[in-house]
CSV table of C-alpha atoms (C1' of nucleotides) in Angstrom, one decimal:
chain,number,residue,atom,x,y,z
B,1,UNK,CA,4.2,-50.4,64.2
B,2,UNK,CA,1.2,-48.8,65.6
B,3,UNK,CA,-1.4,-50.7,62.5
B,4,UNK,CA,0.8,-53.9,63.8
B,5,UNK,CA,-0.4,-53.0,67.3
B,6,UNK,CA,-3.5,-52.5,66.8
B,7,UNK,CA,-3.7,-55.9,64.3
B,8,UNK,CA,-2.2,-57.6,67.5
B,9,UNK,CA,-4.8,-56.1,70.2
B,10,UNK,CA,-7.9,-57.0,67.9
B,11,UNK,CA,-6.4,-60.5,68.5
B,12,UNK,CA,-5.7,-60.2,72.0
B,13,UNK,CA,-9.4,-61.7,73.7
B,14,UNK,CA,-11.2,-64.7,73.5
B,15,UNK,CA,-14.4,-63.6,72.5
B,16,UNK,CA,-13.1,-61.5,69.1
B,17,UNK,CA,-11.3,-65.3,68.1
B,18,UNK,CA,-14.6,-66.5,68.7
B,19,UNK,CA,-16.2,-64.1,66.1
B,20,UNK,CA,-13.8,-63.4,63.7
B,21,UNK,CA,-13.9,-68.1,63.8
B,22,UNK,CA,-17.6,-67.7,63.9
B,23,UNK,CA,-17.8,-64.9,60.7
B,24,UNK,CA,-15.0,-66.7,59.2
B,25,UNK,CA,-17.1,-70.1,59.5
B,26,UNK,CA,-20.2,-68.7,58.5
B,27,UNK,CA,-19.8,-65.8,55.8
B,28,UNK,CA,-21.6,-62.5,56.7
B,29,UNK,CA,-23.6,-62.1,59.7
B,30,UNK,CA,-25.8,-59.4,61.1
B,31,UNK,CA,-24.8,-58.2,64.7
B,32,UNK,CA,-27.8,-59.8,66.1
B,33,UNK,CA,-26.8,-63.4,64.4
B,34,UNK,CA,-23.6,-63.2,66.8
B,35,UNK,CA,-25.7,-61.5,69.8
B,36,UNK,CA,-28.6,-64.7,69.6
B,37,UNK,CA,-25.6,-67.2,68.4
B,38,UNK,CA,-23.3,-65.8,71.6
B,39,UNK,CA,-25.8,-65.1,74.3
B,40,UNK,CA,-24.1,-62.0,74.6
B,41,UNK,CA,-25.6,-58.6,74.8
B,42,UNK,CA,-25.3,-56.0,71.7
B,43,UNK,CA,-23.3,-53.5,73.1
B,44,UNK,CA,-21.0,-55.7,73.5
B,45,UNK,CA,-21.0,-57.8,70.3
B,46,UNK,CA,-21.0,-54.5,68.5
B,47,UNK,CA,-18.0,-53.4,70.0
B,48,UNK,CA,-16.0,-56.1,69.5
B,49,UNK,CA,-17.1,-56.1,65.6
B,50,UNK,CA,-15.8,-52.5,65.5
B,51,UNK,CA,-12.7,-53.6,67.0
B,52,UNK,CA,-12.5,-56.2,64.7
B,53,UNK,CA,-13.1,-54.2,61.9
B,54,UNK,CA,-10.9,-51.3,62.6
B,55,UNK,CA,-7.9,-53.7,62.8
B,56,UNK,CA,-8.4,-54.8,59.2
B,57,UNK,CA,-10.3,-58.2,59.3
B,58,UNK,CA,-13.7,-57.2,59.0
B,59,UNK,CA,-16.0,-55.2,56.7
B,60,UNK,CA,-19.5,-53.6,57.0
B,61,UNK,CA,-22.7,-53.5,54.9
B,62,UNK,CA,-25.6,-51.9,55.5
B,63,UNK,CA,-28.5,-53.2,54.3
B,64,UNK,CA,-31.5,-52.2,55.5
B,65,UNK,CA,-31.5,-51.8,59.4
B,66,UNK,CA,-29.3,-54.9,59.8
B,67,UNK,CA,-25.2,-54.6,59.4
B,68,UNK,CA,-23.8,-57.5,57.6
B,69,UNK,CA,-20.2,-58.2,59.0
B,70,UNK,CA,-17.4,-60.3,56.9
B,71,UNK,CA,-14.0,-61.4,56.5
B,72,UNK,CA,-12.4,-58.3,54.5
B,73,UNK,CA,-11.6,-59.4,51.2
B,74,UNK,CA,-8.7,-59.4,49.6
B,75,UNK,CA,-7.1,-60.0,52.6
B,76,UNK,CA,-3.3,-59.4,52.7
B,77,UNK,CA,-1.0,-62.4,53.6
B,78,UNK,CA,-0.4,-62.2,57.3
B,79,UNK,CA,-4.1,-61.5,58.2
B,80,UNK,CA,-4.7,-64.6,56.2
B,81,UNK,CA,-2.3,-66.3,57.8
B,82,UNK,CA,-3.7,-65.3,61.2
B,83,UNK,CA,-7.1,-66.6,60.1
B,84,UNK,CA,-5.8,-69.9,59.5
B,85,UNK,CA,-3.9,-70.5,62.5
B,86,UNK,CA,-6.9,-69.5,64.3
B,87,UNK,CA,-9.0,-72.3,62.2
B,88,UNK,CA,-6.4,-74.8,63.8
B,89,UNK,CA,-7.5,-73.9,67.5
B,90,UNK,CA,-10.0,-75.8,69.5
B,91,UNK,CA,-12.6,-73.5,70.6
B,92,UNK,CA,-16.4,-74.3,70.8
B,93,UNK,CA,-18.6,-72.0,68.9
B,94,UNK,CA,-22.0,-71.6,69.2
B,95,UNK,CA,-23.7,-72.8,66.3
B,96,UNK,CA,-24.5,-70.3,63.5
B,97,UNK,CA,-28.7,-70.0,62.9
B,98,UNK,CA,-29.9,-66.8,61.1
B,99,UNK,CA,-32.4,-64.8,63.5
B,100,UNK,CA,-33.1,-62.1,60.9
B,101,UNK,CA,-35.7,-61.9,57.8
B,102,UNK,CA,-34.2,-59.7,55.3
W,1,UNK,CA,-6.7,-71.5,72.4
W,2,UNK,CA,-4.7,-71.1,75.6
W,3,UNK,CA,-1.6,-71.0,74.2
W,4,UNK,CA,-2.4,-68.9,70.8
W,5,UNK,CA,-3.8,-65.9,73.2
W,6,UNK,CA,-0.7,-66.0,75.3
W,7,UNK,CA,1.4,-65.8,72.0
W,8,UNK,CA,-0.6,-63.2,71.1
W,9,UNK,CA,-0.2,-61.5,74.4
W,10,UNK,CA,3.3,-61.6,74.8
W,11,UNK,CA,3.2,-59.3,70.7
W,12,UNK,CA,0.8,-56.8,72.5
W,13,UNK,CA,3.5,-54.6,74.0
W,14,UNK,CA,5.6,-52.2,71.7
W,15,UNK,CA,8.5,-52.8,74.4
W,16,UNK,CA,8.8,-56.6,74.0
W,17,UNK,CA,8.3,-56.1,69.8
W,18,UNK,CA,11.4,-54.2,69.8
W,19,UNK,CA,13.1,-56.3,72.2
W,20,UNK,CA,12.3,-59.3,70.1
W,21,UNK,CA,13.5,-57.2,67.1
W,22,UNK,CA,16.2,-56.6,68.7
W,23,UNK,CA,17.3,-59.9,69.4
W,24,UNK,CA,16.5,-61.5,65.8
W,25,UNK,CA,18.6,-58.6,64.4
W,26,UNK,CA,21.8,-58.7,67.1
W,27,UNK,CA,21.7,-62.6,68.3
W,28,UNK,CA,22.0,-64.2,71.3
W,29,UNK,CA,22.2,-61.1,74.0
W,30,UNK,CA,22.5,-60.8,78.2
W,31,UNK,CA,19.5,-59.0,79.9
W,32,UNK,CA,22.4,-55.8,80.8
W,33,UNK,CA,23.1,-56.0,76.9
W,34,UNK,CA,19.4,-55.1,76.9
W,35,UNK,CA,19.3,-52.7,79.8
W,36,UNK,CA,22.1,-50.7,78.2
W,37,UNK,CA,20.6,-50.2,74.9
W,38,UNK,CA,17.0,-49.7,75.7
W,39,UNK,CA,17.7,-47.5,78.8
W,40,UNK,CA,15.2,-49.1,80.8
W,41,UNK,CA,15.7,-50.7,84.7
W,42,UNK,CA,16.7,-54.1,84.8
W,43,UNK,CA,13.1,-55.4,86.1
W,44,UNK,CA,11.5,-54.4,83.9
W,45,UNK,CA,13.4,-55.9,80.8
W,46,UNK,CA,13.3,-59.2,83.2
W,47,UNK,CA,9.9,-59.2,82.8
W,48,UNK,CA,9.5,-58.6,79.0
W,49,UNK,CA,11.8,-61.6,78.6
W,50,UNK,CA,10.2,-64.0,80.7
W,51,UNK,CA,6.7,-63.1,78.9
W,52,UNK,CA,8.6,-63.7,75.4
W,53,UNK,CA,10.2,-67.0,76.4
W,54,UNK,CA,7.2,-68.4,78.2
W,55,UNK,CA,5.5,-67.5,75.1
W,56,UNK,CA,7.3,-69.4,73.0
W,57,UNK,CA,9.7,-67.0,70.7
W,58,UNK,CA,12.8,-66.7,72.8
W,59,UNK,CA,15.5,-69.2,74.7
W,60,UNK,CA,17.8,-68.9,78.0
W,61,UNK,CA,21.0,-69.9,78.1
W,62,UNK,CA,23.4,-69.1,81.6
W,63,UNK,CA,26.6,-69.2,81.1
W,64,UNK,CA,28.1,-68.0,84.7
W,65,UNK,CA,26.5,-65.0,86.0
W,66,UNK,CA,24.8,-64.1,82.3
W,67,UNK,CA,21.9,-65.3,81.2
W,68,UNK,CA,22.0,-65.1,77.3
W,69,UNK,CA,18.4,-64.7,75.5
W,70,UNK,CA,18.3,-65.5,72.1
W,71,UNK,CA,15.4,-66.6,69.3
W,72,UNK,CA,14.3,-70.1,69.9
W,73,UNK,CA,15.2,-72.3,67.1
W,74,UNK,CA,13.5,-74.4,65.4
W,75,UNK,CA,10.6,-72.2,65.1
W,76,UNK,CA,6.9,-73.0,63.9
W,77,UNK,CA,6.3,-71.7,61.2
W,78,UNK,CA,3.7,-69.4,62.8
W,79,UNK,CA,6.1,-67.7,65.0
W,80,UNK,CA,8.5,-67.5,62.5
W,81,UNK,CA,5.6,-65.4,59.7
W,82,UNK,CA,5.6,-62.8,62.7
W,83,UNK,CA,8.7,-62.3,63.2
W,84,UNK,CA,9.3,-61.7,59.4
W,85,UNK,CA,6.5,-59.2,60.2
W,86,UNK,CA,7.6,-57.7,62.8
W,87,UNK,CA,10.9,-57.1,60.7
W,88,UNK,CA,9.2,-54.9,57.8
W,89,UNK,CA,7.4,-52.8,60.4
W,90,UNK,CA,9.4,-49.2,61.2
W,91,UNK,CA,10.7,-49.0,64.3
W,92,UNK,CA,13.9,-47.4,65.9
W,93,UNK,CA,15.7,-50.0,67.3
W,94,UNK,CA,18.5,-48.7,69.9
W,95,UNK,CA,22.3,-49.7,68.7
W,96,UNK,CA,24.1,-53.0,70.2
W,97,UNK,CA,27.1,-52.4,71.9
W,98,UNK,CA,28.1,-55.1,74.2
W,99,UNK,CA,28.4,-54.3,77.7
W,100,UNK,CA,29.5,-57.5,79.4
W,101,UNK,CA,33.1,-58.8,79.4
W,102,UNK,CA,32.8,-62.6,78.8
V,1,DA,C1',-46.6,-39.7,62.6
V,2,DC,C1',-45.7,-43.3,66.0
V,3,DA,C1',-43.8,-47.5,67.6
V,4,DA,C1',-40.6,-51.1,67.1
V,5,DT,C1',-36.2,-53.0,65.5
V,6,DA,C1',-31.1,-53.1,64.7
V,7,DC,C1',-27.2,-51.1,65.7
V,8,DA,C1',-23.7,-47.6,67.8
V,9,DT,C1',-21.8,-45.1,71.5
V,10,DC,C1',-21.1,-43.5,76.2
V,11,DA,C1',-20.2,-43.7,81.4
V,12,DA,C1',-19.0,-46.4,85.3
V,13,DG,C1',-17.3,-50.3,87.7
V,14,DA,C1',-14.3,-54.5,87.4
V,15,DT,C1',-10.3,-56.6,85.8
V,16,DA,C1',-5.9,-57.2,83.7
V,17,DC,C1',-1.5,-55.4,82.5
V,18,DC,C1',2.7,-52.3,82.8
V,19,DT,C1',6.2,-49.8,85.4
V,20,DT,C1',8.9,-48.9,89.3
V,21,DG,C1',11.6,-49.7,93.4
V,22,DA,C1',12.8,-53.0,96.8
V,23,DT,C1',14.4,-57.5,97.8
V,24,DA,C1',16.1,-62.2,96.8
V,25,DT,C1',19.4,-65.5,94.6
V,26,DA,C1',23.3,-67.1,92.5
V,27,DT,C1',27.9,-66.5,90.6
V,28,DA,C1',32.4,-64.4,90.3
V,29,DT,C1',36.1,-61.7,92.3
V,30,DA,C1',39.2,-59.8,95.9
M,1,DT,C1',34.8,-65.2,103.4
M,2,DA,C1',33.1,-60.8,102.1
M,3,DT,C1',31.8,-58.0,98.3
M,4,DA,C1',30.2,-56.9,93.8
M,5,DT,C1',27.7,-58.3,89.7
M,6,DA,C1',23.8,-60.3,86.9
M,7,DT,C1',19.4,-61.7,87.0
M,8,DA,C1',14.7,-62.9,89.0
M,9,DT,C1',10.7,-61.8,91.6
M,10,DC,C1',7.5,-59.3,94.4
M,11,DA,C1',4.3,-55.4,96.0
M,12,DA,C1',2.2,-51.1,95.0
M,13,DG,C1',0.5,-47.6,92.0
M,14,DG,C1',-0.8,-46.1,87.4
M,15,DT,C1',-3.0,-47.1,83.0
M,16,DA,C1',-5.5,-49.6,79.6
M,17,DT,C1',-9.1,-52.8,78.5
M,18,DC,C1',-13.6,-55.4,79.1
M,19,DT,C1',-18.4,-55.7,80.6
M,20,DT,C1',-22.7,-53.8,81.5
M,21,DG,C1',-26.7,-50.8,81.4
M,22,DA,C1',-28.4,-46.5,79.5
M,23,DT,C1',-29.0,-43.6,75.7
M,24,DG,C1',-28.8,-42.1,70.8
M,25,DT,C1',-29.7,-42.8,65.7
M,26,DA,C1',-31.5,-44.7,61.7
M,27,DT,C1',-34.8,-47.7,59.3
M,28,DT,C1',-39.0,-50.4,58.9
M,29,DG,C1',-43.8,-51.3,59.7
M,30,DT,C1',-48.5,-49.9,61.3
DNA sequence: ACAATACATCAAGATACCTTGATATATATA
DNA sequence: TATATATATCAAGGTATCTTGATGTATTGT
């Protein structure tokens, strides 16, 4: 009930169906891919990742100084589910163009 | 987009999961049927019902001075994943007794 | 070692949502 | 017709969430 809550609340603003889309679109991204991609600040970005991630979509990486977010993987059934309905919405994202040399 | 966040909105309450629990498990019920089991004033059940049907998940029917709720049917298939969800999650639903004397 | 970069976290203000109590409406009963 | 019942809606207060700007931490480059 309360992991169901919390899967539900991740969902539960624009901007995270806009990253989990964008990350789902494009494979793993470093926060400041979404930041320059968004036009939104970092604290903000990085907050919604955490979000995100705590509810079971998202994983990290470290690499270096950057943080390379993706789609969890496996992923069980219903988040998948999720995922796709979301692919069905219309939203405009921002197009996806790497800002960082690794 | 719109309509996806207020589906999603109207799941972000552990209130309305269990009264949409309740109502896939027990039928079509009255808002008092509601009131009595839940313990909870008559407003504010009002409310959680309206948010529910406007999103999508449940129907009115009056029939005299009742107005019966129940799950809308057909159901996308979308809607109908979370409900399935929403029934393996533990939860302590209260016990249906009718209170109103058709 | 020092400066710059990438990211995380915190506090404060703004906004949205939930709960309650009061009031409105419509139907049934006496 | 008057009253009681079932439900809907509204305003006000409380609580949670979002955004921003500032600060902290770790890593890279000079």
């Amino acid at each position: 009930m309360e992991n169901f809550l919390q899967t539900i609340g991740a969902l539960n603003d624009e901007t995270r169906l806009k990253i989990l889309r964008f990350i789902d679109k494009n494979g793993a991204v470093c926060v400041c891919d979404i930041e320059s991609a968004f036009g939104m600040i970092q604290s903000r970005i990085s907050r919604h990742l955490k979000i995100l991630k705590d509810a079971g979509f998202l994983t990290v990486e470290r690499q270096g100084r950057w943080a390379y977010y993706a789609i969890r993987s496996p992923l069980d059934r219903f988040r998948q589910d999720i995922l796709k309905e979301i692919s069905y919405l219309e939203m405009d994202l921002p197009e996806f163009k790497g800002c960082c040399k690794p």
